[in-house]
Amino acid sequence: MKYNSRAFLLAACTAVALALAGGVASAQAVAQTDQVIVGKTITRNEAVAALVPPKFNGALRFVVAVPYHPWMYFDDNKQLTGIEVDVARTVAAKMGVDITFINVKFDGAIPSLQAGQADVIAAGMGDTLEREKVLNFINYRTLGNVVVVPASDQSINDLVDLCGKTVTRQSGDVFAMFIDKVQPRCQSIGKPEIAIKTLPDSNAALLAIKSGAADAQVVNLSAAESLIRAEENVDLFRIVRPAHSPRGWRLSNGGLGVLKSEMELAKAIEAALKAAKADGTLQAIADHYGNPSIVIDEVGINTPTSGEL
């Protein structure tokens, strides 16, 4: 069955209202297997479908954390879109299963799986050894951390330039740990530590910089590029990154996550993502959202990286 945009639009509008009210929003998509992704029709792959555990009864619930550009957000027509959304839809189509999106705060993504409210995390989450204690990650992307600063501020050009500054990050993300790695450098050069301001989402983090309540935001490269390309942010910000690594500091892999107890589901998702890489769908999605360099060389389960600063 083809994608029913009218029904999905109604579900997405409901999700927006619930999300703004602070609750858990469930965007209930109509029964659909075939999906049109960035102009390509994605259909059931029989070899992949055969791997899907019967317990899911032909349907999967994916957790998202809206808004987090470019991974997941509502467009001007109130339709849920973004890199991870399209990847999730691609996976579901190749598996031949129906898909439901559930919108939660980022730090509620893992608990939603543990509570049995969802099956797969598709929230722009990075693969870390700590998270692997709970989840199996099926990685399809790799990227690094960068710093977003006001275009008018030329004082920040490296990580040590953040010493004594106020830096924002999103609740539940991994960037506080990244900043902790920089703090000893501040001490070694006799500068004050970086002050961390934790905010509920990436939009709030960026607003703090706009208002002057913070000096910079640490975020992954794809999110940074999406933020500064937004119409309302044109010419307001610039990206600071290392000269030796255009994708940022501390490169890491990321992808979709399922509970440790669901290894068979992880293998089915891995097969779907490998098929999507082989037929060019993953690259087409990355290109469509202006992030052509994020596609990993080899899709795999639990392949984190922890590159040097």
mmCIF file of C-alpha atoms in Angstrom:
data_model
loop_
_atom_site.group_PDB
_atom_site.id
_atom_site.type_symbol
_atom_site.label_atom_id
_atom_site.label_comp_id
_atom_site.label_asym_id
_atom_site.label_seq_id
_atom_site.Cartn_x
_atom_site.Cartn_y
_atom_site.Cartn_z
ATOM 1 C CA MET A 1 0.000 0.000 0.000
ATOM 2 C CA LYS A 2 1.336 3.416 -0.933
ATOM 3 C CA TYR A 3 1.983 6.202 1.549
ATOM 4 C CA ASN A 4 -1.240 8.013 2.518
ATOM 5 C CA SER A 5 -0.100 11.610 3.052
ATOM 6 C CA ARG A 6 -3.487 12.890 4.244
ATOM 7 C CA ALA A 7 -3.776 10.301 6.998
ATOM 8 C CA PHE A 8 -0.169 10.754 8.029
ATOM 9 C CA LEU A 9 -0.559 14.541 8.058
ATOM 10 C CA LEU A 10 -3.440 14.214 10.529
ATOM 11 C CA ALA A 11 -1.300 11.963 12.728
ATOM 12 C CA ALA A 12 1.626 14.362 12.553
ATOM 13 C CA CYS A 13 -0.538 17.333 13.553
ATOM 14 C CA THR A 14 -1.769 15.359 16.560
ATOM 15 C CA ALA A 15 1.827 14.584 17.459
ATOM 16 C CA VAL A 16 2.749 18.281 17.340
ATOM 17 C CA ALA A 17 -0.083 19.218 19.673
ATOM 18 C CA LEU A 18 0.825 16.533 22.192
ATOM 19 C CA ALA A 19 4.519 17.356 22.008
ATOM 20 C CA LEU A 20 3.859 21.029 22.669
ATOM 21 C CA ALA A 21 1.721 20.014 25.637
ATOM 22 C CA GLY A 22 4.738 18.187 27.038
ATOM 23 C CA GLY A 23 3.343 14.681 26.643
ATOM 24 C CA VAL A 24 4.352 11.623 24.660
ATOM 25 C CA ALA A 25 3.106 12.057 21.120
ATOM 26 C CA SER A 26 2.256 9.094 18.932
ATOM 27 C CA ALA A 27 2.007 9.758 15.204
ATOM 28 C CA GLN A 28 -0.061 6.790 14.097
ATOM 29 C CA ALA A 29 0.712 6.171 10.440
ATOM 30 C CA VAL A 30 -1.824 4.222 8.370
ATOM 31 C CA ALA A 31 -0.992 0.707 7.230
ATOM 32 C CA GLN A 32 1.752 1.074 4.660
ATOM 33 C CA THR A 33 4.572 -1.066 3.372
ATOM 34 C CA ASP A 34 5.819 0.608 0.187
ATOM 35 C CA GLN A 35 7.288 4.056 0.866
ATOM 36 C CA VAL A 36 8.336 6.887 -1.435
ATOM 37 C CA ILE A 37 11.649 8.181 -0.052
ATOM 38 C CA VAL A 38 13.332 11.229 -1.685
ATOM 39 C CA GLY A 39 11.651 10.325 -4.960
ATOM 40 C CA LYS A 40 12.440 6.585 -4.803
ATOM 41 C CA THR A 41 9.779 3.929 -4.218
ATOM 42 C CA ILE A 42 11.044 1.466 -1.608
ATOM 43 C CA THR A 43 9.393 -1.959 -1.635
ATOM 44 C CA ARG A 44 9.505 -5.133 0.431
ATOM 45 C CA ASN A 45 12.749 -7.101 0.251
ATOM 46 C CA GLU A 46 11.811 -10.759 0.723
ATOM 47 C CA ALA A 47 15.203 -11.760 2.150
ATOM 48 C CA VAL A 48 14.994 -8.951 4.711
ATOM 49 C CA ALA A 49 11.329 -9.604 5.525
ATOM 50 C CA ALA A 50 12.122 -13.240 6.322
ATOM 51 C CA LEU A 51 14.380 -12.072 9.179
ATOM 52 C CA VAL A 52 11.720 -10.022 11.005
ATOM 53 C CA PRO A 53 10.702 -11.764 14.256
ATOM 54 C CA PRO A 54 7.025 -12.867 14.125
ATOM 55 C CA LYS A 55 6.350 -11.262 17.536
ATOM 56 C CA PHE A 56 6.143 -7.826 15.899
ATOM 57 C CA ASN A 57 3.096 -8.872 13.848
ATOM 58 C CA GLY A 58 4.089 -6.900 10.784
ATOM 59 C CA ALA A 59 4.426 -3.560 12.581
ATOM 60 C CA LEU A 60 7.180 -1.574 14.300
ATOM 61 C CA ARG A 61 7.046 1.481 16.578
ATOM 62 C CA PHE A 62 9.916 3.935 16.094
ATOM 63 C CA VAL A 63 10.828 6.541 18.731
ATOM 64 C CA VAL A 64 11.799 10.005 17.487
ATOM 65 C CA ALA A 65 12.758 13.159 19.410
ATOM 66 C CA VAL A 66 11.350 16.142 17.525
ATOM 67 C CA PRO A 67 12.828 18.654 16.826
ATOM 68 C CA TYR A 68 16.400 17.653 16.008
ATOM 69 C CA HIS A 69 17.458 18.936 12.596
ATOM 70 C CA PRO A 70 18.255 17.372 10.216
ATOM 71 C CA TRP A 71 17.389 14.000 11.756
ATOM 72 C CA MET A 72 13.716 14.607 12.581
ATOM 73 C CA TYR A 73 11.408 17.609 12.467
ATOM 74 C CA PHE A 74 8.007 18.756 11.226
ATOM 75 C CA ASP A 75 8.148 20.600 7.919
ATOM 76 C CA ASP A 76 6.028 23.598 6.886
ATOM 77 C CA ASN A 77 3.160 21.216 6.077
ATOM 78 C CA LYS A 78 3.376 19.663 9.571
ATOM 79 C CA GLN A 79 4.691 16.392 8.125
ATOM 80 C CA LEU A 80 7.326 14.456 10.033
ATOM 81 C CA THR A 81 10.542 14.406 7.998
ATOM 82 C CA GLY A 82 14.332 14.270 8.297
ATOM 83 C CA ILE A 83 17.226 11.891 7.727
ATOM 84 C CA GLU A 84 16.418 9.404 10.497
ATOM 85 C CA VAL A 85 12.683 9.501 9.673
ATOM 86 C CA ASP A 86 13.368 8.582 6.051
ATOM 87 C CA VAL A 87 15.862 5.900 7.108
ATOM 88 C CA ALA A 88 13.249 4.401 9.454
ATOM 89 C CA ARG A 89 10.628 4.449 6.710
ATOM 90 C CA THR A 90 13.107 2.794 4.343
ATOM 91 C CA VAL A 91 13.832 0.044 6.879
ATOM 92 C CA ALA A 92 10.122 -0.579 7.454
ATOM 93 C CA ALA A 93 9.421 -0.735 3.724
ATOM 94 C CA LYS A 94 12.213 -3.240 3.072
ATOM 95 C CA MET A 95 10.978 -5.331 6.010
ATOM 96 C CA GLY A 96 7.419 -5.146 4.692
ATOM 97 C CA VAL A 97 6.036 -3.868 8.009
ATOM 98 C CA ASP A 98 3.793 -0.982 9.010
ATOM 99 C CA ILE A 99 5.421 1.894 10.869
ATOM 100 C CA THR A 100 4.389 4.126 13.775
ATOM 101 C CA PHE A 101 6.378 7.130 15.007
ATOM 102 C CA ILE A 102 6.286 8.030 18.700
ATOM 103 C CA ASN A 103 7.636 11.437 19.702
ATOM 104 C CA VAL A 104 9.343 11.779 23.110
ATOM 105 C CA LYS A 105 12.013 13.958 24.706
ATOM 106 C CA PHE A 106 15.474 12.672 23.780
ATOM 107 C CA ASP A 107 16.271 11.444 27.285
ATOM 108 C CA GLY A 108 13.027 9.447 27.262
ATOM 109 C CA ALA A 109 13.934 7.407 24.174
ATOM 110 C CA ILE A 110 15.640 4.495 25.943
ATOM 111 C CA PRO A 111 13.052 4.347 28.777
ATOM 112 C CA SER A 112 10.272 4.143 26.169
ATOM 113 C CA LEU A 113 11.799 0.892 24.852
ATOM 114 C CA GLN A 114 12.353 -0.435 28.356
ATOM 115 C CA ALA A 115 8.694 0.257 29.184
ATOM 116 C CA GLY A 116 7.507 -1.625 26.111
ATOM 117 C CA GLN A 117 6.044 1.505 24.512
ATOM 118 C CA ALA A 118 8.219 1.296 21.378
ATOM 119 C CA ASP A 119 10.498 -1.094 19.493
ATOM 120 C CA VAL A 120 13.223 0.945 17.778
ATOM 121 C CA ILE A 121 15.005 4.223 18.581
ATOM 122 C CA ALA A 122 15.356 6.536 15.583
ATOM 123 C CA ALA A 123 16.265 9.716 17.455
ATOM 124 C CA GLY A 124 19.639 10.724 16.020
ATOM 125 C CA MET A 125 21.373 8.794 18.803
ATOM 126 C CA GLY A 126 25.092 8.073 18.760
ATOM 127 C CA ASP A 127 26.516 4.640 19.548
ATOM 128 C CA THR A 128 28.525 4.661 22.800
ATOM 129 C CA LEU A 129 29.849 1.819 24.945
ATOM 130 C CA GLU A 130 27.705 3.076 27.828
ATOM 131 C CA ARG A 131 24.534 2.959 25.731
ATOM 132 C CA GLU A 132 25.519 -0.476 24.409
ATOM 133 C CA LYS A 133 24.980 -1.831 27.929
ATOM 134 C CA VAL A 134 21.262 -1.428 27.181
ATOM 135 C CA LEU A 135 20.970 -1.252 23.404
ATOM 136 C CA ASN A 136 22.148 -2.898 20.228
ATOM 137 C CA PHE A 137 22.947 -0.182 17.670
ATOM 138 C CA ILE A 138 22.629 -0.738 13.957
ATOM 139 C CA ASN A 139 24.997 1.901 12.633
ATOM 140 C CA TYR A 140 24.620 3.499 9.209
ATOM 141 C CA ARG A 141 26.251 6.918 9.739
ATOM 142 C CA THR A 142 29.395 8.498 11.135
ATOM 143 C CA LEU A 143 30.173 12.114 12.057
ATOM 144 C CA GLY A 144 31.986 14.305 14.536
ATOM 145 C CA ASN A 145 31.354 17.130 16.985
ATOM 146 C CA VAL A 146 31.636 20.802 16.075
ATOM 147 C CA VAL A 147 30.978 24.136 17.765
ATOM 148 C CA VAL A 148 28.323 26.621 16.614
ATOM 149 C CA VAL A 149 29.095 30.259 17.492
ATOM 150 C CA PRO A 150 27.699 33.651 16.485
ATOM 151 C CA ALA A 151 29.157 34.814 13.171
ATOM 152 C CA SER A 152 30.067 38.095 14.847
ATOM 153 C CA ASP A 153 32.232 36.348 17.456
ATOM 154 C CA GLN A 154 35.718 35.716 16.114
ATOM 155 C CA SER A 155 37.192 34.785 19.518
ATOM 156 C CA ILE A 156 36.305 31.079 19.296
ATOM 157 C CA ASN A 157 38.331 29.119 16.742
ATOM 158 C CA ASP A 158 39.363 26.002 18.690
ATOM 159 C CA LEU A 159 38.164 23.959 21.652
ATOM 160 C CA VAL A 160 40.405 25.746 24.156
ATOM 161 C CA ASP A 161 38.780 29.024 23.131
ATOM 162 C CA LEU A 162 35.655 27.745 24.924
ATOM 163 C CA CYS A 163 37.441 27.970 28.288
ATOM 164 C CA GLY A 164 35.612 30.467 30.469
ATOM 165 C CA LYS A 165 32.653 30.525 28.054
ATOM 166 C CA THR A 166 29.089 29.226 28.479
ATOM 167 C CA VAL A 167 28.267 26.328 26.157
ATOM 168 C CA THR A 168 24.811 24.854 25.562
ATOM 169 C CA ARG A 169 23.868 21.226 24.969
ATOM 170 C CA GLN A 170 20.660 19.184 24.819
ATOM 171 C CA SER A 171 19.415 17.159 27.783
ATOM 172 C CA GLY A 172 20.295 13.480 27.359
ATOM 173 C CA ASP A 173 22.935 13.931 24.656
ATOM 174 C CA VAL A 174 26.616 12.951 24.914
ATOM 175 C CA PHE A 175 28.150 16.391 24.529
ATOM 176 C CA ALA A 176 28.652 17.001 28.261
ATOM 177 C CA MET A 177 31.119 14.094 28.249
ATOM 178 C CA PHE A 178 32.836 15.598 25.210
ATOM 179 C CA ILE A 179 33.185 18.932 26.996
ATOM 180 C CA ASP A 180 34.553 17.118 30.067
ATOM 181 C CA LYS A 181 37.443 15.944 27.866
ATOM 182 C CA VAL A 182 38.289 19.563 27.093
ATOM 183 C CA GLN A 183 38.201 20.832 30.698
ATOM 184 C CA PRO A 184 41.747 19.627 31.588
ATOM 185 C CA ARG A 185 43.088 21.706 28.708
ATOM 186 C CA CYS A 186 41.540 24.797 30.284
ATOM 187 C CA GLN A 187 43.245 23.995 33.583
ATOM 188 C CA SER A 188 46.587 23.398 31.877
ATOM 189 C CA ILE A 189 46.613 26.878 30.350
ATOM 190 C CA GLY A 190 45.307 28.584 33.467
ATOM 191 C CA LYS A 191 41.861 29.463 32.127
ATOM 192 C CA PRO A 192 38.454 28.977 33.799
ATOM 193 C CA GLU A 193 36.486 25.827 32.997
ATOM 194 C CA ILE A 194 33.744 25.745 30.392
ATOM 195 C CA ALA A 195 30.296 26.386 31.884
ATOM 196 C CA ILE A 196 27.686 23.930 30.567
ATOM 197 C CA LYS A 197 24.075 25.040 30.153
ATOM 198 C CA THR A 198 21.775 22.037 29.645
ATOM 199 C CA LEU A 199 18.535 22.802 27.781
ATOM 200 C CA PRO A 200 15.572 20.618 26.726
ATOM 201 C CA ASP A 201 16.184 20.600 22.957
ATOM 202 C CA SER A 202 18.481 21.896 20.231
ATOM 203 C CA ASN A 203 16.220 24.836 19.388
ATOM 204 C CA ALA A 204 16.360 26.073 22.982
ATOM 205 C CA ALA A 205 20.138 25.620 22.957
ATOM 206 C CA LEU A 206 20.479 27.778 19.833
ATOM 207 C CA LEU A 207 18.061 30.396 21.182
ATOM 208 C CA ALA A 208 20.297 30.818 24.220
ATOM 209 C CA ILE A 209 23.146 31.841 21.901
ATOM 210 C CA LYS A 210 20.897 34.205 19.958
ATOM 211 C CA SER A 211 19.794 35.899 23.185
ATOM 212 C CA GLY A 212 23.317 36.193 24.550
ATOM 213 C CA ALA A 213 22.659 33.784 27.420
ATOM 214 C CA ALA A 214 25.364 31.467 26.047
ATOM 215 C CA ASP A 215 28.423 31.756 23.832
ATOM 216 C CA ALA A 216 28.376 28.534 21.817
ATOM 217 C CA GLN A 217 26.704 25.196 21.228
ATOM 218 C CA VAL A 218 28.418 21.835 20.911
ATOM 219 C CA VAL A 219 26.560 19.609 18.462
ATOM 220 C CA ASN A 220 27.267 17.084 15.718
ATOM 221 C CA LEU A 221 28.224 18.363 12.276
ATOM 222 C CA SER A 222 24.996 17.421 10.482
ATOM 223 C CA ALA A 223 22.822 19.168 13.071
ATOM 224 C CA ALA A 224 25.078 22.231 12.926
ATOM 225 C CA GLU A 225 24.879 22.453 9.134
ATOM 226 C CA SER A 226 21.102 22.140 9.267
ATOM 227 C CA LEU A 227 20.777 24.795 11.975
ATOM 228 C CA ILE A 228 22.840 27.418 10.218
ATOM 229 C CA ARG A 229 21.153 26.757 6.853
ATOM 230 C CA ALA A 230 17.699 27.466 8.298
ATOM 231 C CA GLU A 231 16.188 30.637 6.830
ATOM 232 C CA GLU A 232 15.877 32.320 10.220
ATOM 233 C CA ASN A 233 19.574 31.713 10.958
ATOM 234 C CA VAL A 234 21.188 32.788 7.689
ATOM 235 C CA ASP A 235 24.423 34.710 8.342
ATOM 236 C CA LEU A 236 23.912 34.557 12.122
ATOM 237 C CA PHE A 237 26.218 31.645 12.956
ATOM 238 C CA ARG A 238 29.391 29.916 11.859
ATOM 239 C CA ILE A 239 30.823 26.435 12.488
ATOM 240 C CA VAL A 240 34.134 25.868 14.255
ATOM 241 C CA ARG A 241 35.827 22.549 13.403
ATOM 242 C CA PRO A 242 39.383 21.131 13.319
ATOM 243 C CA ALA A 243 41.413 21.802 10.202
ATOM 244 C CA HIS A 244 42.629 18.185 10.119
ATOM 245 C CA SER A 245 39.131 16.664 10.339
ATOM 246 C CA PRO A 246 36.381 18.380 8.305
ATOM 247 C CA ARG A 247 33.713 16.127 9.893
ATOM 248 C CA GLY A 248 34.596 17.397 13.370
ATOM 249 C CA TRP A 249 36.245 16.240 16.573
ATOM 250 C CA ARG A 250 35.816 12.751 18.027
ATOM 251 C CA LEU A 251 34.210 10.966 15.096
ATOM 252 C CA SER A 252 31.557 8.496 16.178
ATOM 253 C CA ASN A 253 29.058 6.140 14.601
ATOM 254 C CA GLY A 254 25.326 6.185 15.138
ATOM 255 C CA GLY A 255 22.106 4.649 13.938
ATOM 256 C CA LEU A 256 18.970 2.841 15.025
ATOM 257 C CA GLY A 257 18.780 1.229 18.456
ATOM 258 C CA VAL A 258 16.899 -1.761 19.885
ATOM 259 C CA LEU A 259 17.043 -3.456 23.273
ATOM 260 C CA LYS A 260 19.766 -6.040 23.934
ATOM 261 C CA SER A 261 17.084 -8.709 24.179
ATOM 262 C CA GLU A 262 16.031 -8.068 20.553
ATOM 263 C CA MET A 263 19.126 -9.215 18.671
ATOM 264 C CA GLU A 264 17.028 -10.904 15.963
ATOM 265 C CA LEU A 265 15.299 -7.590 15.288
ATOM 266 C CA ALA A 266 18.707 -5.881 15.185
ATOM 267 C CA LYS A 267 19.874 -8.368 12.542
ATOM 268 C CA ALA A 268 16.755 -7.752 10.449
ATOM 269 C CA ILE A 269 17.315 -3.977 10.618
ATOM 270 C CA GLU A 270 20.987 -4.490 9.733
ATOM 271 C CA ALA A 271 19.965 -6.466 6.638
ATOM 272 C CA ALA A 272 17.502 -3.729 5.643
ATOM 273 C CA LEU A 273 20.118 -0.992 6.035
ATOM 274 C CA LYS A 274 22.730 -2.964 4.112
ATOM 275 C CA ALA A 275 20.230 -3.374 1.275
ATOM 276 C CA ALA A 276 19.475 0.367 1.423
ATOM 277 C CA LYS A 277 23.180 1.174 1.210
ATOM 278 C CA ALA A 278 23.711 -1.232 -1.684
ATOM 279 C CA ASP A 279 20.871 0.220 -3.774
ATOM 280 C CA GLY A 280 21.899 3.819 -3.060
ATOM 281 C CA THR A 281 18.938 4.794 -0.878
ATOM 282 C CA LEU A 282 21.030 5.761 2.163
ATOM 283 C CA GLN A 283 23.245 8.001 0.047
ATOM 284 C CA ALA A 284 20.212 9.545 -1.661
ATOM 285 C CA ILE A 285 18.727 10.412 1.741
ATOM 286 C CA ALA A 286 22.007 11.903 2.953
ATOM 287 C CA ASP A 287 22.354 13.960 -0.240
ATOM 288 C CA HIS A 288 18.738 15.163 -0.047
ATOM 289 C CA TYR A 289 19.263 16.663 3.410
ATOM 290 C CA GLY A 290 22.620 18.221 2.552
ATOM 291 C CA ASN A 291 24.770 15.752 4.514
ATOM 292 C CA PRO A 292 26.495 13.653 1.828
ATOM 293 C CA SER A 293 29.433 12.545 3.986
ATOM 294 C CA ILE A 294 27.534 10.845 6.833
ATOM 295 C CA VAL A 295 26.948 7.389 5.288
ATOM 296 C CA ILE A 296 29.168 4.821 6.984
ATOM 297 C CA ASP A 297 31.566 2.674 4.960
ATOM 298 C CA GLU A 298 30.014 -0.528 6.284
ATOM 299 C CA VAL A 299 26.670 -0.937 8.062
ATOM 300 C CA GLY A 300 27.104 -2.966 11.240
ATOM 301 C CA ILE A 301 25.842 -3.768 14.727
ATOM 302 C CA ASN A 302 27.586 -2.183 17.736
ATOM 303 C CA THR A 303 30.505 -0.520 15.974
ATOM 304 C CA PRO A 304 31.137 2.614 18.049
ATOM 305 C CA THR A 305 34.128 4.836 17.510
ATOM 306 C CA SER A 306 35.804 7.166 19.968
ATOM 307 C CA GLY A 307 38.190 9.223 17.918
ATOM 308 C CA GLU A 308 40.710 11.551 19.474
ATOM 309 C CA LEU A 309 39.821 15.150 20.177
#
